[in-house]
Amino acid sequence: MTLNDEQLKLKEWLEVYTLHCQLTVTSVPESSAKVIDFSGEPVPANGQIRLWPAIELNDPPMYGVIMNAGYCRWRAFPFSELPLPASPQELQLRERGPVQVLQGWNCRELTQAQVSKSWWVDTLSEEKIFQLQLWWTGLQCGEEPVGHLKGLCGPALRHPLDPRHAYMASEARRADHCLGEAQLGYGQGAELPLAAEPESEYGTKKSENDDTE
């Protein structure tokens, strides 16, 4: 059977995700009391790649790109631990790890103080910043990536039993630990129904009025 582009992307992502899960070591978290001095780090600036330390010793640190959100606030786009994008809301911005795939759905809005508690790693080129802005604008407008950007994004997420739901839940928790809990914003309230939710048709919740008909 010949796979189309989306099926091939999903197959490759699932292979990478399965291997990642097998290699992930689960251990009991141990709190870190060490105080880190970030005073020598460059001040936050548009397009910087920053590294936030793990709050728990057994958690991985988190890389992310910051973009100015105005009024001393910053949008932080976490990088996935995987080298391939999981959905149209993830963008393969760079070719080499550990910072390759951005998670638009996991974007957080942070204060200047929160961003400053991280290490500067690198700064995106103007071309990459433009690419990120173009992709993010489309996501905010509810548009699917097209053209060159579509090739850099993952396949659509349609089925409530898709293992990418578990991946997103795990990545959201990882970002909560390193960046702080997400505020209501992009991607929230627009998720597919989980398998336990009643459905009248695929992808649509059953209306309360349906029982009265």
Tab-separated table of C-alpha atoms in Angstrom, residues 46-49 64-68 75-79 89-93 101-104 107 124-140 149 152:
chain	number	residue	atom	x	y	z
A	46	ASN	CA	13.487	38.898	19.759
A	47	GLY	CA	14.425	35.549	18.226
A	48	GLN	CA	16.702	34.366	21.027
A	49	ILE	CA	16.951	30.656	21.777
A	64	GLY	CA	12.623	27.644	23.538
A	65	VAL	CA	12.509	30.663	21.229
A	66	ILE	CA	11.246	33.975	22.586
A	67	MET	CA	9.349	36.586	20.577
A	68	ASN	CA	8.307	39.997	21.869
A	75	ARG	CA	5.991	34.513	23.856
A	76	ALA	CA	8.082	31.414	24.515
A	77	PHE	CA	7.827	28.644	21.921
A	78	PRO	CA	9.164	25.397	23.432
A	79	PHE	CA	11.274	23.044	21.357
A	89	GLN	CA	0.978	23.273	15.086
A	90	GLU	CA	4.644	22.199	15.196
A	91	LEU	CA	7.309	23.642	12.897
A	92	GLN	CA	10.688	22.128	11.999
A	93	LEU	CA	12.652	25.362	12.186
A	101	VAL	CA	10.943	21.528	16.178
A	102	LEU	CA	8.917	24.376	17.710
A	103	GLN	CA	5.614	23.725	19.491
A	104	GLY	CA	3.160	26.470	18.604
A	107	CYS	CA	3.399	28.505	23.436
A	124	LEU	CA	17.655	32.960	15.027
A	125	SER	CA	18.526	34.520	11.689
A	126	GLU	CA	16.176	37.150	10.258
A	127	GLU	CA	15.008	34.547	7.739
A	128	LYS	CA	14.060	32.076	10.484
A	129	ILE	CA	12.326	34.801	12.524
A	130	PHE	CA	10.228	35.744	9.473
A	131	GLN	CA	9.392	32.073	8.904
A	132	LEU	CA	8.310	31.699	12.536
A	133	GLN	CA	6.166	34.848	12.410
A	134	LEU	CA	4.485	33.740	9.177
A	135	TRP	CA	3.677	30.323	10.606
A	136	TRP	CA	2.438	31.727	13.932
A	137	THR	CA	0.196	34.302	12.241
A	138	GLY	CA	-1.433	31.517	10.233
A	139	LEU	CA	-2.016	29.429	13.366
A	140	GLN	CA	-3.643	32.332	15.185
A	149	LEU	CA	5.662	25.838	5.465
A	152	LEU	CA	8.006	21.790	7.569
